[in-house]
Tab-separated table of C-alpha atoms and ligand atoms in Angstrom:
chain	number	residue	atom	x	y	z
H	1	MET	CA	-23.508	21.504	-31.586
H	2	THR	CA	-26.590	20.037	-30.017
H	3	ALA	CA	-27.250	20.450	-26.100
H	4	GLU	CA	-26.916	16.536	-26.221
H	5	TRP	CA	-23.217	16.596	-27.984
H	6	VAL	CA	-22.349	19.639	-25.602
H	7	ASP	CA	-23.011	17.052	-22.407
H	8	ALA	CA	-21.235	14.315	-24.238
H	9	VAL	CA	-18.322	16.143	-25.054
H	10	GLU	CA	-18.121	17.622	-21.885
H	11	ARG	CA	-18.234	14.430	-20.127
H	12	VAL	CA	-15.364	13.035	-22.459
H	13	GLU	CA	-13.393	16.286	-21.728
H	14	ALA	CA	-13.917	15.958	-17.932
H	15	ALA	CA	-12.739	12.118	-18.158
H	16	ALA	CA	-9.693	13.074	-20.539
H	17	GLU	CA	-8.631	15.659	-18.177
H	18	ALA	CA	-8.571	13.918	-14.822
H	19	GLY	CA	-6.522	10.962	-16.715
H	20	ARG	CA	-4.144	12.827	-18.765
H	21	ALA	CA	-1.197	13.118	-16.565
H	22	ASP	CA	-1.407	9.394	-15.686
H	23	THR	CA	-2.244	8.009	-18.921
H	24	ASP	CA	0.636	10.200	-20.509
H	25	ARG	CA	3.444	8.963	-17.778
H	26	SER	CA	2.447	5.366	-18.122
H	27	ALA	CA	1.706	5.537	-21.988
H	28	GLN	CA	-1.768	3.625	-21.142
H	29	PHE	CA	-4.782	3.950	-22.898
H	30	PRO	CA	-7.677	6.457	-21.831
H	31	VAL	CA	-9.815	3.978	-20.778
H	32	GLU	CA	-11.774	6.396	-18.698
H	33	ALA	CA	-12.266	8.797	-21.976
H	34	LEU	CA	-13.143	5.984	-23.870
H	35	ALA	CA	-15.908	4.722	-21.188
H	36	ALA	CA	-17.047	8.148	-21.287
H	37	MET	CA	-17.306	8.140	-25.046
H	38	ARG	CA	-19.155	5.014	-24.739
H	39	ARG	CA	-21.709	6.212	-22.206
H	40	SER	CA	-22.326	9.740	-23.607
H	41	GLY	CA	-22.947	8.411	-27.006
H	42	LEU	CA	-19.901	10.580	-28.501
H	43	LEU	CA	-18.729	7.283	-30.304
H	44	GLY	CA	-21.732	7.376	-32.399
H	45	LEU	CA	-21.326	11.244	-33.301
H	46	THR	CA	-21.134	10.682	-36.847
H	47	VAL	CA	-23.360	7.668	-37.203
H	48	PRO	CA	-26.236	8.268	-39.225
H	49	GLN	CA	-29.680	8.765	-37.143
H	50	ARG	CA	-31.503	5.756	-38.749
H	51	TYR	CA	-28.804	3.599	-36.850
H	52	GLY	CA	-29.128	5.573	-33.600
H	53	GLY	CA	-26.266	7.757	-34.028
H	54	PHE	CA	-26.275	11.675	-33.584
H	55	GLY	CA	-26.010	12.193	-37.193
H	56	ALA	CA	-23.544	14.656	-37.089
H	57	SER	CA	-21.684	16.353	-39.680
H	58	LEU	CA	-18.231	16.858	-41.152
H	59	ASP	CA	-18.160	20.226	-39.745
H	60	ASP	CA	-19.315	19.108	-36.248
H	61	LEU	CA	-16.671	16.333	-36.288
H	62	VAL	CA	-14.099	18.830	-37.205
H	63	ASP	CA	-15.268	21.051	-34.211
H	64	VAL	CA	-15.413	18.343	-31.595
H	65	THR	CA	-12.231	16.965	-32.474
H	66	GLU	CA	-10.593	20.420	-31.950
H	67	ARG	CA	-12.065	20.730	-28.548
H	68	LEU	CA	-10.674	17.522	-27.339
H	69	GLY	CA	-7.576	18.114	-28.863
H	70	ARG	CA	-7.249	21.098	-26.310
H	71	THR	CA	-7.570	18.934	-23.579
H	72	ASP	CA	-5.649	15.714	-24.832
H	73	LEU	CA	-4.253	15.359	-28.155
H	74	SER	CA	-4.221	11.338	-27.793
H	75	VAL	CA	-7.892	11.404	-26.702
H	76	ALA	CA	-8.693	13.788	-29.871
H	77	LEU	CA	-6.862	11.233	-32.034
H	78	VAL	CA	-8.483	8.373	-30.976
H	79	PHE	CA	-11.945	10.054	-31.339
H	80	THR	CA	-11.443	11.163	-34.881
H	81	MET	CA	-9.845	8.281	-36.004
H	82	HIS	CA	-12.531	6.188	-34.934
H	83	CYS	CA	-14.957	8.510	-37.038
H	84	GLN	CA	-12.971	8.144	-39.906
H	85	GLN	CA	-13.531	4.374	-39.760
H	86	VAL	CA	-17.353	5.006	-39.013
H	87	ALA	CA	-17.317	7.261	-42.399
H	88	ALA	CA	-15.715	4.387	-44.469
H	89	LEU	CA	-18.405	1.902	-43.457
H	90	ASP	CA	-21.101	4.039	-43.567
H	91	GLY	CA	-20.402	5.544	-47.076
H	92	TYR	CA	-19.019	1.844	-48.592
H	93	GLY	CA	-20.320	-0.830	-46.548
H	94	GLY	CA	-22.830	-3.303	-47.780
H	95	ASP	CA	-26.374	-3.119	-45.978
H	96	LYS	CA	-25.660	-6.526	-43.866
H	97	LEU	CA	-22.380	-4.822	-42.401
H	98	ARG	CA	-23.534	-1.223	-41.894
H	99	GLU	CA	-26.964	-2.888	-40.151
H	100	GLU	CA	-24.617	-5.100	-38.097
H	101	VAL	CA	-21.913	-2.560	-37.001
H	102	LEU	CA	-23.237	1.138	-36.960
H	103	PRO	CA	-26.009	0.698	-34.241
H	104	ALA	CA	-23.759	-1.284	-32.164
H	105	VAL	CA	-21.090	1.982	-32.539
H	106	ALA	CA	-24.152	4.280	-32.049
H	107	ALA	CA	-24.854	2.136	-28.540
H	108	GLY	CA	-21.349	2.595	-27.697
H	109	ASP	CA	-20.531	-1.067	-28.022
H	110	VAL	CA	-18.164	-0.773	-30.690
H	111	TYR	CA	-14.856	1.277	-30.656
H	112	LEU	CA	-13.291	0.737	-34.271
H	113	ALA	CA	-9.241	0.989	-34.777
H	114	SER	CA	-7.464	1.350	-37.981
H	115	VAL	CA	-4.827	-1.001	-39.469
H	116	THR	CA	-3.255	0.402	-42.568
H	117	THR	CA	0.695	0.467	-41.740
H	118	GLU	CA	2.853	-2.520	-42.442
H	119	PRO	CA	6.059	-3.567	-41.638
H	120	GLY	CA	7.853	-3.513	-45.201
H	121	LYS	CA	6.139	-0.717	-46.891
H	122	GLY	CA	6.180	2.009	-43.974
H	123	GLY	CA	3.345	4.664	-44.286
H	124	HIS	CA	2.715	4.070	-47.880
H	125	LEU	CA	-0.972	3.596	-47.845
H	126	LEU	CA	-2.183	2.497	-51.283
H	127	THR	CA	-0.047	-0.878	-51.407
H	128	SER	CA	-0.399	-3.699	-49.144
H	129	GLU	CA	2.118	-6.645	-48.843
H	130	SER	CA	-0.367	-8.766	-46.839
H	131	GLU	CA	-2.349	-11.347	-49.013
H	132	VAL	CA	-5.786	-12.859	-47.870
H	133	THR	CA	-6.804	-16.059	-49.146
H	134	GLU	CA	-10.148	-16.640	-49.983
H	135	ASP	CA	-11.750	-20.090	-49.461
H	136	GLU	CA	-15.655	-20.332	-50.142
H	137	GLY	CA	-16.724	-17.001	-49.286
H	138	VAL	CA	-14.196	-16.669	-46.136
H	139	LEU	CA	-11.322	-14.589	-46.157
H	140	ARG	CA	-8.309	-15.807	-43.997
H	141	ILE	CA	-6.505	-12.776	-42.742
H	142	ASP	CA	-2.698	-12.935	-41.122
H	143	ARG	CA	-1.512	-9.359	-41.075
H	144	ASP	CA	1.180	-7.889	-39.065
H	145	ALA	CA	0.268	-4.439	-37.999
H	146	PRO	CA	3.512	-2.217	-36.455
H	147	ILE	CA	1.245	0.586	-34.679
H	148	VAL	CA	-2.471	0.043	-33.765
H	149	THR	CA	-3.950	2.723	-32.004
H	150	GLY	CA	-6.002	1.209	-29.356
H	151	GLY	CA	-5.711	-2.043	-30.601
H	152	LEU	CA	-6.280	-3.528	-27.383
H	153	HIS	CA	-9.312	-1.897	-26.612
H	154	ALA	CA	-11.014	-1.957	-30.140
H	155	ASP	CA	-14.140	-4.012	-30.795
H	156	GLY	CA	-13.985	-3.911	-34.415
H	157	PHE	CA	-10.616	-3.380	-36.688
H	158	LEU	CA	-10.848	-2.051	-40.527
H	159	VAL	CA	-7.918	-3.498	-41.889
H	160	THR	CA	-6.186	-2.867	-45.318
H	161	THR	CA	-4.851	-6.391	-47.388
H	162	ARG	CA	-4.053	-7.331	-50.534
H	163	SER	CA	-6.909	-8.457	-52.398
H	164	PRO	CA	-7.228	-12.139	-52.956
H	165	GLY	CA	-5.572	-13.303	-56.039
H	166	ALA	CA	-3.895	-9.842	-56.647
H	167	THR	CA	-1.299	-9.364	-59.322
H	168	ALA	CA	-0.199	-6.112	-58.091
H	169	PRO	CA	0.248	-4.464	-54.221
H	170	SER	CA	-1.890	-1.817	-55.456
H	171	GLN	CA	-4.935	-3.962	-55.428
H	172	VAL	CA	-5.995	-3.338	-51.658
H	173	ASP	CA	-9.087	-4.310	-49.942
H	174	LEU	CA	-10.590	-2.547	-46.687
H	175	VAL	CA	-11.998	-5.665	-44.549
H	176	TYR	CA	-14.045	-5.013	-41.571
H	177	ALA	CA	-13.121	-7.686	-38.631
H	178	GLY	CA	-14.489	-8.026	-35.190
H	179	ARG	CA	-12.677	-8.632	-31.954
H	180	ASP	CA	-14.293	-11.907	-31.738
H	181	GLN	CA	-13.362	-13.088	-35.312
H	182	LEU	CA	-9.516	-12.420	-34.647
H	183	ASP	CA	-6.655	-13.868	-32.585
H	184	LEU	CA	-4.783	-10.706	-31.507
H	185	GLU	CA	-1.085	-11.015	-30.269
H	186	VAL	CA	0.703	-8.123	-29.152
H	187	LEU	CA	4.064	-8.013	-30.235
H	188	GLY	CA	5.881	-5.533	-28.623
H	189	ASP	CA	5.724	-2.465	-26.294
H	190	TRP	CA	4.507	1.455	-26.907
H	191	GLN	CA	6.950	3.658	-25.298
H	192	PRO	CA	7.198	6.862	-27.628
H	193	LEU	CA	8.052	10.485	-27.102
H	194	GLY	CA	4.563	11.837	-27.237
H	195	MET	CA	1.059	10.453	-28.198
H	196	ARG	CA	1.614	8.099	-25.368
H	197	ALA	CA	-2.002	7.620	-24.479
H	198	THR	CA	-2.883	6.604	-28.058
H	199	HIS	CA	-1.128	3.193	-26.760
H	200	SER	CA	-0.302	2.305	-30.441
H	201	VAL	CA	0.984	-1.065	-29.886
H	202	PRO	CA	2.595	-3.309	-32.784
H	203	MET	CA	0.215	-6.528	-33.345
H	204	ARG	CA	-0.766	-9.618	-35.423
H	205	LEU	CA	-4.127	-10.065	-36.392
H	206	ARG	CA	-5.298	-13.708	-37.692
H	207	GLY	CA	-8.696	-14.486	-38.175
H	208	ALA	CA	-11.266	-15.357	-40.839
H	209	ALA	CA	-14.353	-12.703	-42.033
H	210	PRO	CA	-16.970	-13.693	-44.644
H	211	GLN	CA	-16.959	-11.938	-47.861
H	212	TRP	CA	-19.834	-9.241	-47.227
H	213	GLN	CA	-17.288	-7.989	-44.528
H	214	VAL	CA	-15.192	-6.584	-47.571
H	215	ILE	CA	-15.913	-2.552	-47.511
H	216	GLY	CA	-16.750	-1.547	-50.987
H	217	GLY	CA	-15.876	-4.545	-52.748
H	218	HIS	CA	-12.399	-5.996	-53.848
H	219	GLY	CA	-9.799	-3.344	-54.663
H	220	ALA	CA	-11.916	-0.526	-53.369
H	221	PHE	CA	-9.652	0.941	-50.835
H	222	ARG	CA	-8.129	3.464	-53.362
H	223	ASP	CA	-11.538	5.124	-54.000
H	224	ILE	CA	-12.252	4.907	-50.275
H	225	THR	CA	-9.021	6.757	-49.455
H	226	THR	CA	-9.668	9.474	-51.819
H	227	ALA	CA	-13.367	9.868	-50.919
H	228	VAL	CA	-13.216	9.385	-47.355
H	229	PHE	CA	-9.842	8.213	-45.797
H	230	GLY	CA	-7.899	10.684	-46.905
H	231	PRO	CA	-10.032	13.816	-46.208
H	232	LEU	CA	-11.083	12.792	-42.950
H	233	ALA	CA	-7.557	11.941	-41.815
H	234	HIS	CA	-6.507	15.086	-42.684
H	235	LEU	CA	-9.384	17.310	-41.499
H	236	GLY	CA	-9.657	15.194	-38.150
H	237	TRP	CA	-6.031	14.937	-37.441
H	238	SER	CA	-5.306	18.932	-38.332
H	239	ALA	CA	-8.453	20.136	-35.961
H	240	ALA	CA	-6.921	17.848	-33.332
H	241	TRP	CA	-3.510	19.347	-33.592
H	242	LEU	CA	-4.659	22.926	-33.893
H	243	GLY	CA	-6.845	22.033	-30.663
H	244	THR	CA	-3.511	21.322	-28.834
H	245	ALA	CA	-1.853	24.084	-30.180
H	246	ALA	CA	-4.459	26.347	-29.186
H	247	GLY	CA	-5.130	24.962	-25.931
H	248	ALA	CA	-1.631	25.151	-24.822
H	249	TYR	CA	-1.558	28.739	-26.004
H	250	SER	CA	-4.601	29.704	-24.106
H	251	ARG	CA	-3.149	28.226	-20.756
H	252	LEU	CA	-0.183	30.277	-21.168
H	253	LEU	CA	-2.176	33.500	-21.869
H	254	ARG	CA	-4.282	32.540	-18.760
H	255	HIS	CA	-1.218	32.185	-16.527
H	256	ALA	CA	0.587	35.172	-18.184
H	257	ARG	CA	-2.634	37.342	-16.948
H	258	GLY	CA	-3.172	35.991	-13.806
H	259	PRO	CA	-1.289	36.910	-10.487
H	260	ALA	CA	1.703	34.475	-10.545
H	261	GLY	CA	2.082	35.263	-14.526
H	262	ARG	CA	2.063	39.067	-14.095
H	263	ARG	CA	5.401	38.753	-12.166
H	264	GLN	CA	6.743	36.896	-15.065
H	265	PHE	CA	5.307	38.383	-17.991
H	266	ASP	CA	5.793	42.003	-19.079
H	267	LEU	CA	2.952	42.239	-21.655
H	268	THR	CA	3.996	45.668	-22.694
H	269	SER	CA	7.560	44.363	-23.871
H	270	GLU	CA	7.887	44.489	-27.363
H	271	LEU	CA	9.579	41.172	-27.289
H	272	VAL	CA	6.784	39.578	-25.633
H	273	ARG	CA	4.191	41.284	-28.040
H	274	LEU	CA	5.942	40.086	-31.048
H	275	ARG	CA	6.192	36.217	-29.928
H	276	LEU	CA	2.490	36.322	-28.840
H	277	ALA	CA	1.480	37.646	-32.238
H	278	GLY	CA	3.737	35.183	-33.944
H	279	VAL	CA	1.764	32.057	-32.191
H	280	ARG	CA	-1.495	33.331	-32.961
H	281	GLU	CA	-0.711	33.874	-36.562
H	282	ARG	CA	0.360	30.190	-36.889
H	283	LEU	CA	-2.983	29.295	-35.346
H	284	ASP	CA	-5.260	31.610	-37.385
H	285	VAL	CA	-3.440	30.646	-40.561
H	286	VAL	CA	-4.179	26.821	-39.660
H	287	ASN	CA	-7.755	27.476	-38.726
H	288	ALA	CA	-8.450	29.622	-41.839
H	289	LEU	CA	-7.107	26.790	-44.188
H	290	LEU	CA	-9.001	23.918	-41.890
H	291	ARG	CA	-12.037	25.952	-42.409
H	292	HIS	CA	-11.274	26.817	-46.161
H	293	THR	CA	-10.515	22.678	-46.912
H	294	LEU	CA	-13.831	22.003	-44.891
H	295	ALA	CA	-15.877	23.969	-47.261
H	296	VAL	CA	-13.951	22.806	-50.088
H	297	VAL	CA	-14.684	19.274	-49.360
H	298	ARG	CA	-18.414	19.872	-48.600
H	299	ALA	CA	-18.959	21.227	-51.926
H	300	ALA	CA	-16.647	19.341	-53.990
H	301	PRO	CA	-18.640	16.979	-56.533
H	302	ASP	CA	-15.420	14.709	-56.903
H	303	ARG	CA	-13.080	14.420	-54.068
H	304	SER	CA	-10.437	12.884	-56.406
H	305	ALA	CA	-10.152	16.358	-58.486
H	306	PRO	CA	-6.546	17.443	-58.093
H	307	PRO	CA	-7.292	20.699	-56.713
H	308	VAL	CA	-9.168	18.974	-53.744
H	309	GLN	CA	-6.403	16.417	-53.161
H	310	LEU	CA	-3.858	18.954	-53.292
H	311	VAL	CA	-5.382	21.399	-50.600
H	312	LEU	CA	-6.294	18.676	-48.278
H	313	ASN	CA	-2.693	17.481	-48.735
H	314	THR	CA	-1.596	21.071	-47.982
H	315	LEU	CA	-3.812	21.243	-45.073
H	316	LYS	CA	-2.207	17.855	-43.425
H	317	VAL	CA	1.421	19.275	-43.933
H	318	ARG	CA	0.897	23.029	-42.870
H	319	ALA	CA	-1.110	22.115	-39.708
H	320	ALA	CA	1.548	19.407	-38.857
H	321	ASP	CA	4.279	22.052	-39.194
H	322	GLU	CA	2.432	25.157	-37.802
H	323	CYS	CA	1.003	23.736	-34.830
H	324	PHE	CA	4.345	22.118	-33.863
H	325	ALA	CA	5.974	25.602	-34.499
H	326	ALA	CA	3.226	27.304	-32.436
H	327	VAL	CA	3.984	25.153	-29.260
H	328	HIS	CA	7.667	25.259	-29.580
H	329	GLU	CA	7.070	28.994	-29.517
H	330	THR	CA	4.873	29.229	-26.536
H	331	VAL	CA	7.455	26.974	-24.814
H	332	GLU	CA	10.274	29.559	-25.644
H	333	LEU	CA	7.827	32.221	-24.547
H	334	ALA	CA	7.023	30.117	-20.953
H	335	GLY	CA	10.327	29.687	-20.286
H	336	LEU	CA	12.207	26.341	-18.134
H	337	ARG	CA	9.620	26.104	-15.385
H	338	HIS	CA	6.293	26.293	-16.896
H	339	GLY	CA	7.556	25.305	-20.677
H	340	TYR	CA	9.855	22.637	-20.210
H	341	LEU	CA	9.181	20.820	-16.628
H	342	THR	CA	6.674	17.959	-16.655
H	343	GLY	CA	4.705	19.161	-13.538
H	344	SER	CA	3.850	22.341	-15.006
H	345	PRO	CA	0.126	22.632	-14.874
H	346	LEU	CA	0.150	24.593	-18.367
H	347	GLY	CA	1.268	21.089	-19.934
H	348	LEU	CA	3.297	22.755	-22.652
H	349	GLU	CA	6.177	19.945	-22.760
H	350	GLN	CA	3.457	17.159	-22.964
H	351	ALA	CA	1.954	19.265	-26.252
H	352	PHE	CA	5.065	19.714	-27.365
H	353	ARG	CA	6.008	16.024	-27.420
H	354	ASP	CA	2.519	14.978	-28.848
H	355	LEU	CA	2.631	17.688	-31.562
H	356	ARG	CA	5.885	16.567	-32.493
H	357	SER	CA	4.339	13.460	-34.036
H	358	ALA	CA	2.286	15.338	-36.525
H	359	SER	CA	4.654	15.724	-39.550
H	360	LEU	CA	5.537	11.628	-38.975
H	361	ASN	CA	1.666	10.455	-38.587
H	362	TYR	CA	1.466	9.951	-42.398
H	363	GLY	CA	4.850	11.399	-43.418
H	364	ASN	CA	4.561	14.687	-44.540
H	365	ASP	CA	7.444	14.030	-47.162
H	366	ARG	CA	5.208	11.274	-48.561
H	367	LEU	CA	2.332	14.208	-49.184
H	368	ARG	CA	4.737	16.597	-50.638
H	369	LEU	CA	5.820	13.832	-53.141
H	370	ALA	CA	2.079	13.060	-53.767
H	371	ASN	CA	1.584	17.088	-54.454
H	372	GLY	CA	4.411	17.756	-56.504
H	373	ALA	CA	2.913	15.239	-58.828
H	374	LEU	CA	-0.708	16.249	-58.903
H	375	THR	CA	0.470	20.014	-59.241
H	376	ALA	CA	2.111	18.937	-62.552
H	377	LEU	CA	-1.232	17.797	-63.760
H	378	ASP	CA	-3.014	20.977	-63.013
H	379	GLN	CA	-1.370	23.345	-65.381
H	380	GLY	CA	-4.120	26.008	-65.173
H	381	VAL	CA	-3.208	26.318	-61.310
H	382	ARG	CA	-6.846	26.152	-60.294
H	383	LEU	CA	-6.676	26.745	-56.839
H	384	ALA	CA	-9.938	25.165	-54.589
C	401	LIG	C1	0.430	8.800	-33.146
C	401	LIG	C2	0.508	7.991	-33.942
C	401	LIG	C3	-0.720	6.970	-34.467
C	401	LIG	C4	-0.532	5.954	-35.374
C	401	LIG	N1	-1.681	4.983	-35.543
C	401	LIG	C5	-2.071	4.288	-36.250
C	401	LIG	C6	-2.688	3.104	-36.648
C	401	LIG	O1	-3.731	3.189	-35.636
C	401	LIG	N2	-2.897	2.468	-37.888
C	401	LIG	C7	-2.011	2.271	-38.613
C	401	LIG	O2	-2.037	1.792	-39.511
C	401	LIG	N3	-1.003	3.447	-38.604
C	401	LIG	C8	-0.719	4.520	-37.326
C	401	LIG	N4	-0.014	5.206	-37.369
C	401	LIG	C9	1.065	5.250	-38.347
C	401	LIG	C10	1.060	6.216	-39.558
C	401	LIG	O3	-0.032	6.240	-40.250
C	401	LIG	C11	2.084	6.171	-40.395
C	401	LIG	O4	2.018	5.345	-41.518
C	401	LIG	C12	3.442	6.261	-40.125
C	401	LIG	O5	3.757	7.251	-38.831
C	401	LIG	C13	4.322	6.466	-40.969
C	401	LIG	O6	5.466	5.848	-40.458
C	401	LIG	P1	7.029	5.955	-40.960
C	401	LIG	O7	7.630	7.468	-40.793
C	401	LIG	O8	7.885	4.832	-40.504
C	401	LIG	O9	6.911	5.600	-42.787
C	401	LIG	P2	7.232	6.331	-43.667
C	401	LIG	O10	5.835	7.009	-44.413
C	401	LIG	O11	7.730	4.945	-44.617
C	401	LIG	O12	8.648	7.421	-43.594
C	401	LIG	C14	9.779	6.783	-43.510
C	401	LIG	C15	10.581	8.028	-43.717
C	401	LIG	O13	10.747	7.713	-45.402
C	401	LIG	C16	10.531	9.380	-45.850
C	401	LIG	N5	9.633	8.896	-46.902
C	401	LIG	C17	8.363	8.862	-47.117
C	401	LIG	N6	8.099	8.661	-48.465
C	401	LIG	C18	9.273	8.414	-49.099
C	401	LIG	C19	9.431	8.301	-50.284
C	401	LIG	N7	8.588	8.072	-51.275
C	401	LIG	N8	10.939	8.524	-50.771
C	401	LIG	C20	11.956	8.545	-50.145
C	401	LIG	N9	11.456	8.765	-48.689
C	401	LIG	C21	10.271	8.825	-48.068
C	401	LIG	C22	10.012	9.788	-44.648
C	401	LIG	O14	9.637	11.463	-44.823
C	401	LIG	C23	10.313	9.354	-43.426
C	401	LIG	O15	11.834	10.020	-43.454
C	401	LIG	C24	-0.084	5.777	-36.112
C	401	LIG	C25	1.202	6.955	-36.203
C	401	LIG	C26	1.322	7.976	-34.797
C	401	LIG	C27	2.384	8.799	-34.942
């Protein structure tokens, strides 16, 4: 990390820490943390330098996301999902679209939201039921979106739609639409168990976008998913979850070794030591898998190869399960007062609630089903 980003990350961390209890309680978006991302330049972390961004690598994105996750999982998710949209735009957007949007992202003027989930199909990513019509080079969008993180605060949206004139739901486009090109209607409330500060409201998006705002051309969403959306989602989410589980564990350890904690925790007890080791094992395993998958993605000439897709899916599934299990065991270690009550400065109950979403945020079962099919194609069991 360069000194400039360290400063930017620290400013966002400070804003996230200051607002965490309030945004969690009220299920409101972390507006101060987003403002800090805009001002500090962190929104443009992965925007190439020629567009005014920091030009950071995938490894840097993972490191920054993990760090933010230690403070607030909602903030880390908001950040990493935005960077996932940036990567799709940069990798597949046409020149005009990139030149219009990416400098604005780097300047802190454009925060990007993601619209892939649809009411009828649940989380199934590679199909769409929302057809757009095309009229003289203009696409008319009318899209129900049941869950849009930061939807009220975003300046631009990457929206999946069925390609104009598509004959099958699998012909899916990814379209960029600026906030000023859309009428946005909020269809309901956001009152979840955890991830409350993502403020992921249901919305209806209606508007029009010119043809050149289709990212990668008609029907390109499958390729974009394989090469960019899937890898960045799984790496970014896993880094955010790991950060949250590690942050919770670190706060418990500091407490246990401090004056108040020493009265509660006997660190020479074999039971305590076994439990401490168990949490650490889970974190080390996720970290190892995350770093390995990052290296595989970095080196892969073709990210669609089954061994690459398999390990990416395995990372998401295992990181979701292990990080939640780690924080569950951390709560057990801490006991009622610091593990279960909302007022504890250790924030374990929030981490527990937040991490409960991990297996659902693109359902683990969906990825296991995909891996079951993929692994049958890899009879040589070529491990990535
Ligand atoms: C905090 C948070 C933020 C989010 N932000 C956004 C956002 O900004 N934009 C966005 O578009 N989406 C967002 N999502 C949605 C997310 O990406 C998933 O699409 C969504 O969580 C899946 O919802 P689901 O469980 O209803 O759907 P499904 O994946 O349809 O799963 C429903 C149930 O069906 C099971 N199931 C899945 N596949 C099959 C199958 N083939 N056969 C049988 N059963 C199956 C699952 O295990 C699950 O029990 C967010 C989710 C969370 C938790």
